[in-house]
PDB file of C-alpha atoms and ligand atoms in Angstrom:
ATOM      1  CA  MET S   1     -11.722  18.672  24.233  1.00 50.00           C
ATOM      2  CA  ALA S   2      -8.953  21.234  24.586  1.00 47.00           C
ATOM      3  CA  GLN S   3      -5.397  20.093  25.067  1.00 45.00           C
ATOM      4  CA  ARG S   4      -3.997  20.970  28.435  1.00 49.00           C
ATOM      5  CA  ALA S   5      -0.810  23.021  28.321  1.00 49.00           C
ATOM      6  CA  GLY S   6       2.280  20.860  28.321  1.00 50.00           C
ATOM      7  CA  GLN S   7       0.434  17.760  27.244  1.00 55.00           C
ATOM      8  CA  PRO S   8       1.494  16.698  23.752  1.00 60.00           C
ATOM      9  CA  ALA S   9      -1.273  15.754  21.324  1.00 69.00           C
ATOM     10  CA  LEU S  10      -1.995  12.081  20.987  1.00 77.00           C
ATOM     11  CA  PRO S  11      -0.504  10.590  17.845  1.00 77.00           C
ATOM     12  CA  SER S  12      -3.183   9.969  15.219  1.00 80.00           C
ATOM     13  CA  THR S  13      -0.910   7.623  13.294  1.00 77.00           C
ATOM     14  CA  THR S  14       2.090   5.444  14.069  1.00 75.00           C
ATOM     15  CA  ASP S  15       5.536   6.517  12.861  1.00 71.00           C
ATOM     16  CA  ASP S  16       4.811   4.500   9.730  1.00 67.00           C
ATOM     17  CA  GLY S  17       1.557   6.295   9.030  1.00 69.00           C
ATOM     18  CA  VAL S  18      -0.805   3.565  10.232  1.00 74.00           C
ATOM     19  CA  PRO S  19      -3.986   5.091  11.732  1.00 77.00           C
ATOM     20  CA  VAL S  20      -4.267   4.791  15.510  1.00 86.00           C
ATOM     21  CA  VAL S  21      -7.644   3.835  16.986  1.00 86.00           C
ATOM     22  CA  VAL S  22      -8.257   4.143  20.726  1.00 90.00           C
ATOM     23  CA  ARG S  23     -11.015   1.850  21.931  1.00 88.00           C
ATOM     24  CA  ARG S  24     -12.513   2.365  25.389  1.00 89.00           C
ATOM     25  CA  SER S  25     -14.189  -0.638  26.917  1.00 85.00           C
ATOM     26  CA  ALA S  26     -16.376  -0.714  30.012  1.00 82.00           C
ATOM     27  CA  ARG S  27     -15.568  -4.403  30.419  1.00 78.00           C
ATOM     28  CA  ARG S  28     -11.862  -3.695  30.598  1.00 74.00           C
ATOM     29  CA  ARG S  29     -10.869  -2.977  34.200  1.00 72.00           C
ATOM     30  CA  ARG S  30      -7.131  -2.646  34.379  1.00 71.00           C
ATOM     31  CA  THR S  31      -5.654  -4.221  31.306  1.00 80.00           C
ATOM     32  CA  VAL S  32      -4.467  -2.339  28.268  1.00 84.00           C
ATOM     33  CA  ALA S  33      -3.925  -4.075  24.950  1.00 82.00           C
ATOM     34  CA  ALA S  34      -2.603  -3.090  21.557  1.00 81.00           C
ATOM     35  CA  PHE S  35      -2.831  -4.950  18.282  1.00 75.00           C
ATOM     36  CA  TRP S  36      -3.086  -4.523  14.526  1.00 71.00           C
ATOM     37  CA  GLU S  37      -6.598  -4.836  13.146  1.00 67.00           C
ATOM     38  CA  ASP S  38      -7.767  -4.159   9.601  1.00 61.00           C
ATOM     39  CA  GLY S  39      -4.992  -1.743   8.853  1.00 64.00           C
ATOM     40  CA  ASN S  40      -5.246   0.159  12.143  1.00 71.00           C
ATOM     41  CA  ALA S  41      -3.133   0.150  15.255  1.00 81.00           C
ATOM     42  CA  VAL S  42      -5.766  -0.420  17.959  1.00 82.00           C
ATOM     43  CA  VAL S  43      -5.107   0.467  21.605  1.00 87.00           C
ATOM     44  CA  ALA S  44      -7.808  -0.869  23.932  1.00 87.00           C
ATOM     45  CA  ILE S  45      -8.086   0.826  27.319  1.00 89.00           C
ATOM     46  CA  PRO S  46     -10.539   0.744  30.237  1.00 89.00           C
ATOM     47  CA  ALA S  47     -13.437   3.186  29.899  1.00 89.00           C
ATOM     48  CA  HIS S  48     -12.570   4.908  33.182  1.00 89.00           C
ATOM     49  CA  PHE S  49      -9.089   6.052  32.073  1.00 89.00           C
ATOM     50  CA  THR S  50      -8.513   9.799  32.228  1.00 90.00           C
ATOM     51  CA  LYS S  51      -7.216  11.641  29.157  1.00 90.00           C
ATOM     52  CA  ALA S  52      -3.786  11.766  30.788  1.00 90.00           C
ATOM     53  CA  GLN S  53      -3.792   8.015  31.350  1.00 88.00           C
ATOM     54  CA  GLU S  54      -5.001   7.490  27.812  1.00 90.00           C
ATOM     55  CA  GLY S  55      -2.151   9.602  26.448  1.00 90.00           C
ATOM     56  CA  GLU S  56       0.442   7.809  28.501  1.00 89.00           C
ATOM     57  CA  TRP S  57      -0.777   4.342  27.591  1.00 88.00           C
ATOM     58  CA  VAL S  58      -1.356   4.994  23.922  1.00 88.00           C
ATOM     59  CA  ARG S  59       2.222   6.200  23.551  1.00 88.00           C
ATOM     60  CA  ARG S  60       3.563   3.301  25.575  1.00 88.00           C
ATOM     61  CA  MET S  61       1.597   0.680  23.623  1.00 85.00           C
ATOM     62  CA  LEU S  62       2.491   2.173  20.237  1.00 86.00           C
ATOM     63  CA  ASP S  63       6.137   1.856  21.214  1.00 85.00           C
ATOM     64  CA  LYS S  64       5.525  -1.766  22.075  1.00 81.00           C
ATOM     65  CA  LEU S  65       3.753  -2.447  18.777  1.00 80.00           C
ATOM     66  CA  LYS S  66       6.588  -0.811  16.911  1.00 76.00           C
ATOM     67  CA  ARG S  67       9.165  -3.018  18.615  1.00 71.00           C
ATOM     68  CA  GLN S  68       7.077  -6.093  17.754  1.00 66.00           C
ATOM     69  CA  GLY S  69       6.932  -4.994  14.128  1.00 57.00           C
ATOM     70  CA  GLU S  70      10.680  -4.621  14.001  1.00 47.00           C
ATOM     71  CA  ARG S  71      11.207  -8.096  15.342  1.00 43.00           C
ATOM     72  CA  GLY S  72       9.515  -9.572  12.289  1.00 40.00           C
ATOM     73  CA  ALA S  73       5.878  -9.971  11.590  1.00 40.00           C
ATOM     74  CA  HIS S  74       5.116 -13.292   9.999  1.00 40.00           C
ATOM     75  CA  GLY S  75       3.003 -15.813  11.780  1.00 37.00           C
ATOM     76  CA  ALA S  76       0.850 -13.969  14.264  1.00 39.00           C
ATOM     77  CA  GLY S  77      -2.287 -12.909  12.466  1.00 40.00           C
ATOM     78  CA  ARG S  78      -2.839  -9.657  14.268  1.00 40.00           C
ATOM     79  CA  ARG S  79       0.526  -8.154  13.590  1.00 44.00           C
ATOM     80  CA  ARG S  80       1.347  -6.360  10.458  1.00 49.00           C
ATOM     81  CA  PRO S  81       4.652  -5.373   8.998  1.00 48.00           C
ATOM     82  CA  ALA S  82       5.432  -1.770   9.799  1.00 64.00           C
ATOM     83  CA  SER S  83       8.878  -1.036   8.449  1.00 83.00           C
ATOM     84  CA  ASP S  84      10.564  -2.178   5.245  1.00 86.00           C
ATOM     85  CA  ALA S  85      12.664  -4.559   7.327  1.00 86.00           C
ATOM     86  CA  ALA S  86       9.539  -6.106   8.819  1.00 87.00           C
ATOM     87  CA  LEU S  87       7.959  -6.252   5.359  1.00 90.00           C
ATOM     88  CA  ALA S  88      10.970  -8.137   3.984  1.00 91.00           C
ATOM     89  CA  SER S  89      10.835 -10.562   6.857  1.00 91.00           C
ATOM     90  CA  HIS S  90       7.089 -10.996   6.364  1.00 92.00           C
ATOM     91  CA  ALA S  91       7.655 -11.648   2.647  1.00 95.00           C
ATOM     92  CA  ALA S  92      10.188 -14.346   3.476  1.00 95.00           C
ATOM     93  CA  GLY S  93       7.584 -16.004   5.704  1.00 95.00           C
ATOM     94  CA  LEU S  94       4.950 -15.936   2.949  1.00 97.00           C
ATOM     95  CA  SER S  95       7.412 -17.286   0.396  1.00 97.00           C
ATOM     96  CA  SER S  96       8.304 -20.170   2.638  1.00 96.00           C
ATOM     97  CA  LYS S  97       4.685 -20.929   3.540  1.00 96.00           C
ATOM     98  CA  TYR S  98       3.124 -20.732   0.069  1.00 97.00           C
ATOM     99  CA  LEU S  99       5.937 -20.881  -2.491  1.00 97.00           C
ATOM    100  CA  GLY S 100       8.272 -23.405  -0.930  1.00 96.00           C
ATOM    101  CA  GLY S 101      10.702 -20.578  -0.197  1.00 96.00           C
ATOM    102  CA  ARG S 102      11.609 -20.366  -3.894  1.00 96.00           C
ATOM    103  CA  ALA S 103      10.846 -16.672  -4.236  1.00 96.00           C
ATOM    104  CA  LYS S 104      13.803 -14.829  -2.696  1.00 96.00           C
ATOM    105  CA  PRO S 105      13.425 -11.083  -3.101  1.00 96.00           C
ATOM    106  CA  THR S 106      16.536  -8.936  -2.736  1.00 96.00           C
ATOM    107  CA  SER S 107      14.441  -6.063  -1.399  1.00 95.00           C
ATOM    108  CA  VAL S 108      10.816  -5.446  -0.440  1.00 95.00           C
ATOM    109  CA  ARG S 109       9.813  -1.839   0.135  1.00 94.00           C
ATOM    110  CA  TRP S 110       6.794   0.345   0.773  1.00 92.00           C
ATOM    111  CA  VAL S 111       6.588   3.098  -1.846  1.00 92.00           C
ATOM    112  CA  ASN S 112       4.317   6.108  -2.215  1.00 87.00           C
ATOM    113  CA  ASN S 113       4.832   6.814  -5.910  1.00 82.00           C
ATOM    114  CA  GLN S 114       2.704   4.020  -7.362  1.00 72.00           C
ATOM    115  CA  LYS S 115      -0.566   5.681  -8.216  1.00 71.00           C
ATOM    116  CA  SER S 116      -2.006   3.015 -10.469  1.00 75.00           C
ATOM    117  CA  ARG S 117      -0.595  -0.189  -9.046  1.00 88.00           C
ATOM    118  CA  TRP S 118      -0.839  -1.986  -5.764  1.00 94.00           C
ATOM    119  CA  GLY S 119       2.497  -3.632  -6.205  1.00 95.00           C
ATOM    120  CA  SER S 120       5.271  -4.291  -8.663  1.00 94.00           C
ATOM    121  CA  ALA S 121       8.103  -6.743  -9.034  1.00 95.00           C
ATOM    122  CA  THR S 122      11.271  -6.737 -11.119  1.00 94.00           C
ATOM    123  CA  PRO S 123      12.417 -10.337 -11.585  1.00 92.00           C
ATOM    124  CA  ALA S 124      15.735  -9.205 -13.129  1.00 93.00           C
ATOM    125  CA  ASP S 125      16.974  -7.795  -9.831  1.00 94.00           C
ATOM    126  CA  GLY S 126      14.560  -9.473  -7.419  1.00 95.00           C
ATOM    127  CA  THR S 127      13.017  -6.276  -6.078  1.00 95.00           C
ATOM    128  CA  ILE S 128       9.413  -5.831  -4.928  1.00 96.00           C
ATOM    129  CA  ARG S 129       7.559  -2.626  -4.146  1.00 95.00           C
ATOM    130  CA  LEU S 130       4.165  -2.295  -2.458  1.00 95.00           C
ATOM    131  CA  SER S 131       2.044   0.835  -2.624  1.00 93.00           C
ATOM    132  CA  ASP S 132       1.590   2.361   0.794  1.00 90.00           C
ATOM    133  CA  LYS S 133      -2.093   2.758  -0.062  1.00 90.00           C
ATOM    134  CA  LEU S 134      -2.302  -0.903   0.920  1.00 93.00           C
ATOM    135  CA  ARG S 135      -1.423  -0.058   4.497  1.00 89.00           C
ATOM    136  CA  ALA S 136      -5.008   0.891   5.236  1.00 88.00           C
ATOM    137  CA  MET S 137      -6.279  -2.453   3.939  1.00 93.00           C
ATOM    138  CA  PRO S 138      -6.755  -5.732   5.815  1.00 95.00           C
ATOM    139  CA  GLN S 139      -3.658  -7.839   6.319  1.00 94.00           C
ATOM    140  CA  TRP S 140      -5.003 -10.667   4.150  1.00 96.00           C
ATOM    141  CA  VAL S 141      -5.223  -8.254   1.206  1.00 96.00           C
ATOM    142  CA  ILE S 142      -1.667  -6.996   1.763  1.00 96.00           C
ATOM    143  CA  ASP S 143      -0.509 -10.606   1.972  1.00 97.00           C
ATOM    144  CA  TYR S 144      -2.176 -11.391  -1.342  1.00 97.00           C
ATOM    145  CA  VAL S 145      -0.436  -8.508  -3.131  1.00 97.00           C
ATOM    146  CA  LEU S 146       2.871  -9.476  -1.577  1.00 97.00           C
ATOM    147  CA  LEU S 147       2.434 -13.106  -2.623  1.00 97.00           C
ATOM    148  CA  HIS S 148       1.394 -11.996  -6.112  1.00 97.00           C
ATOM    149  CA  GLU S 149       4.616 -10.036  -6.482  1.00 97.00           C
ATOM    150  CA  LEU S 150       6.676 -12.840  -4.961  1.00 97.00           C
ATOM    151  CA  ALA S 151       5.166 -15.215  -7.525  1.00 97.00           C
ATOM    152  CA  HIS S 152       6.262 -12.821 -10.279  1.00 96.00           C
ATOM    153  CA  LEU S 153       9.862 -13.446  -9.274  1.00 97.00           C
ATOM    154  CA  LEU S 154       9.207 -17.019 -10.432  1.00 96.00           C
ATOM    155  CA  VAL S 155       6.804 -16.431 -13.360  1.00 95.00           C
ATOM    156  CA  ALA S 156       6.787 -13.029 -15.064  1.00 90.00           C
ATOM    157  CA  GLY S 157       3.401 -13.096 -16.786  1.00 91.00           C
ATOM    158  CA  HIS S 158      -0.157 -13.767 -15.694  1.00 94.00           C
ATOM    159  CA  ASN S 159      -0.405 -17.211 -17.243  1.00 96.00           C
ATOM    160  CA  ALA S 160      -1.833 -20.440 -15.856  1.00 96.00           C
ATOM    161  CA  ALA S 161       1.475 -21.371 -14.239  1.00 96.00           C
ATOM    162  CA  PHE S 162       1.475 -18.017 -12.452  1.00 96.00           C
ATOM    163  CA  TRP S 163      -2.032 -18.387 -11.026  1.00 96.00           C
ATOM    164  CA  ARG S 164      -1.277 -21.952  -9.909  1.00 96.00           C
ATOM    165  CA  LEU S 165       1.394 -20.484  -7.634  1.00 96.00           C
ATOM    166  CA  LEU S 166      -1.290 -18.485  -5.841  1.00 96.00           C
ATOM    167  CA  GLU S 167      -3.745 -21.327  -5.380  1.00 94.00           C
ATOM    168  CA  ALA S 168      -2.353 -22.367  -2.017  1.00 94.00           C
ATOM    169  CA  TYR S 169      -3.153 -18.978  -0.489  1.00 97.00           C
ATOM    170  CA  PRO S 170      -6.762 -19.258   0.731  1.00 96.00           C
ATOM    171  CA  GLU S 171      -7.682 -15.573   0.286  1.00 96.00           C
ATOM    172  CA  THR S 172      -6.591 -15.128  -3.340  1.00 96.00           C
ATOM    173  CA  GLN S 173     -10.059 -14.825  -4.870  1.00 96.00           C
ATOM    174  CA  ARG S 174     -11.434 -12.755  -2.007  1.00 97.00           C
ATOM    175  CA  ALA S 175      -8.477 -10.370  -2.105  1.00 97.00           C
ATOM    176  CA  LYS S 176      -8.722  -9.933  -5.886  1.00 96.00           C
ATOM    177  CA  ALA S 177     -12.400  -9.064  -5.511  1.00 97.00           C
ATOM    178  CA  PHE S 178     -11.619  -6.690  -2.635  1.00 96.00           C
ATOM    179  CA  LEU S 179      -9.024  -4.804  -4.717  1.00 95.00           C
ATOM    180  CA  GLU S 180     -11.297  -4.671  -7.744  1.00 94.00           C
ATOM    181  CA  GLY S 181     -13.924  -3.129  -5.492  1.00 93.00           C
ATOM    182  CA  VAL S 182     -11.449  -0.520  -4.229  1.00 91.00           C
ATOM    183  CA  SER S 183     -10.379   0.332  -7.799  1.00 88.00           C
ATOM    184  CA  PHE S 184     -13.985   0.542  -8.926  1.00 89.00           C
ATOM    185  CA  ALA S 185     -14.993   2.832  -6.082  1.00 88.00           C
ATOM    186  CA  THR S 186     -11.910   5.025  -6.494  1.00 82.00           C
ATOM    187  CA  SER S 187     -12.276   5.399 -10.250  1.00 82.00           C
ATOM    188  CA  ARG S 188     -15.890   6.451  -9.858  1.00 84.00           C
ATOM    189  CA  GLY S 189     -15.346   8.873  -7.049  1.00 78.00           C
ATOM    190  CA  LEU S 190     -17.209   6.741  -4.517  1.00 71.00           C
ATOM    191  CA  GLY S 191     -14.493   6.836  -1.890  1.00 56.00           C
ATOM    192  CA  PRO S 192     -13.972   9.540   0.735  1.00 52.00           C
ATOM    193  CA  ASP S 193     -10.626  10.510  -0.802  1.00 46.00           C
ATOM    194  CA  ALA S 194     -11.158   9.860  -4.432  1.00 39.00           C
ATOM    195  CA  GLU S 195      -8.922  12.531  -5.834  1.00 40.00           C
ATOM    196  CA  GLY S 196      -6.004  11.136  -7.784  1.00 37.00           C
ATOM    197  CA  ALA S 197      -8.340   8.395  -8.892  1.00 34.00           C
ATOM    198  CA  ASP S 198      -6.322   6.754 -11.568  1.00 37.00           C
ATOM    199  CA  ALA S 199      -6.569   3.184 -10.403  1.00 36.00           C
ATOM    200  CA  PRO S 200      -6.829   0.838 -13.360  1.00 37.00           C
ATOM    201  CA  ALA S 201     -10.387  -0.061 -14.191  1.00 32.00           C
ATOM    202  CA  GLU S 202      -9.549  -3.598 -15.072  1.00 32.00           C
ATOM    203  CA  GLY S 203      -6.894  -5.061 -12.881  1.00 34.00           C
ATOM    204  CA  TRP S 204      -5.222  -4.119  -9.713  1.00 39.00           C
ATOM    205  CA  ASP S 205      -1.681  -4.159 -10.902  1.00 43.00           C
ATOM    206  CA  ALA S 206       0.401  -3.543 -13.930  1.00 41.00           C
ATOM    207  CA  ASP S 207       3.737  -5.035 -13.158  1.00 45.00           C
ATOM    208  CA  ALA S 208       6.891  -3.136 -13.836  1.00 33.00           C
ATOM    209  CA  VAL S 209       8.512  -5.956 -15.777  1.00 30.00           C
TER     210      VAL S 209
HETATM  211 ZN1   ZN R   1       0.878  -9.371 -11.647  1.00 85.64          ZN
END
């Protein structure tokens, strides 16, 4: 459909690069909703909305989601951290829930220069970095990587004591398998954007320690 003059194109991603999905529902009459789902920002609108209404509401709801993200994202399952500030706040929530609050990172950031790792931690200065490739993945996978790196602030290596720290998180095994699957597919060119496929064949992270 052609854009009408004067009508700006709908954003295909949020300001943070999260894909935007517009879902039209015949069952929805008047209500509009927006939420994070499997790495997407979903805006649900009634099927009868015009393109102009869709544009107006998508922009309005993305603004709302963004404000929610900035307020801190831990707890509610359908939110996901958008900014670095929200990510740090989310990390604090995970540390308190699963690590007794003992892991206290000094900074937690999204980075786009980690081609072969999902995350890294530097215990010496308490910093954690997550690859922004994770943004497209389900929240429970992102949470696993974040917890993994938080645990490295307490135990540097991958020994038994380290893995015990991750036992309380219910999705640890599932998330490890998920990431191995992503690495496998990427390294064999199975994915839709498999160029730059240098994910490690074996693990999912090589920590910068
Ligand atoms: Zn590790």
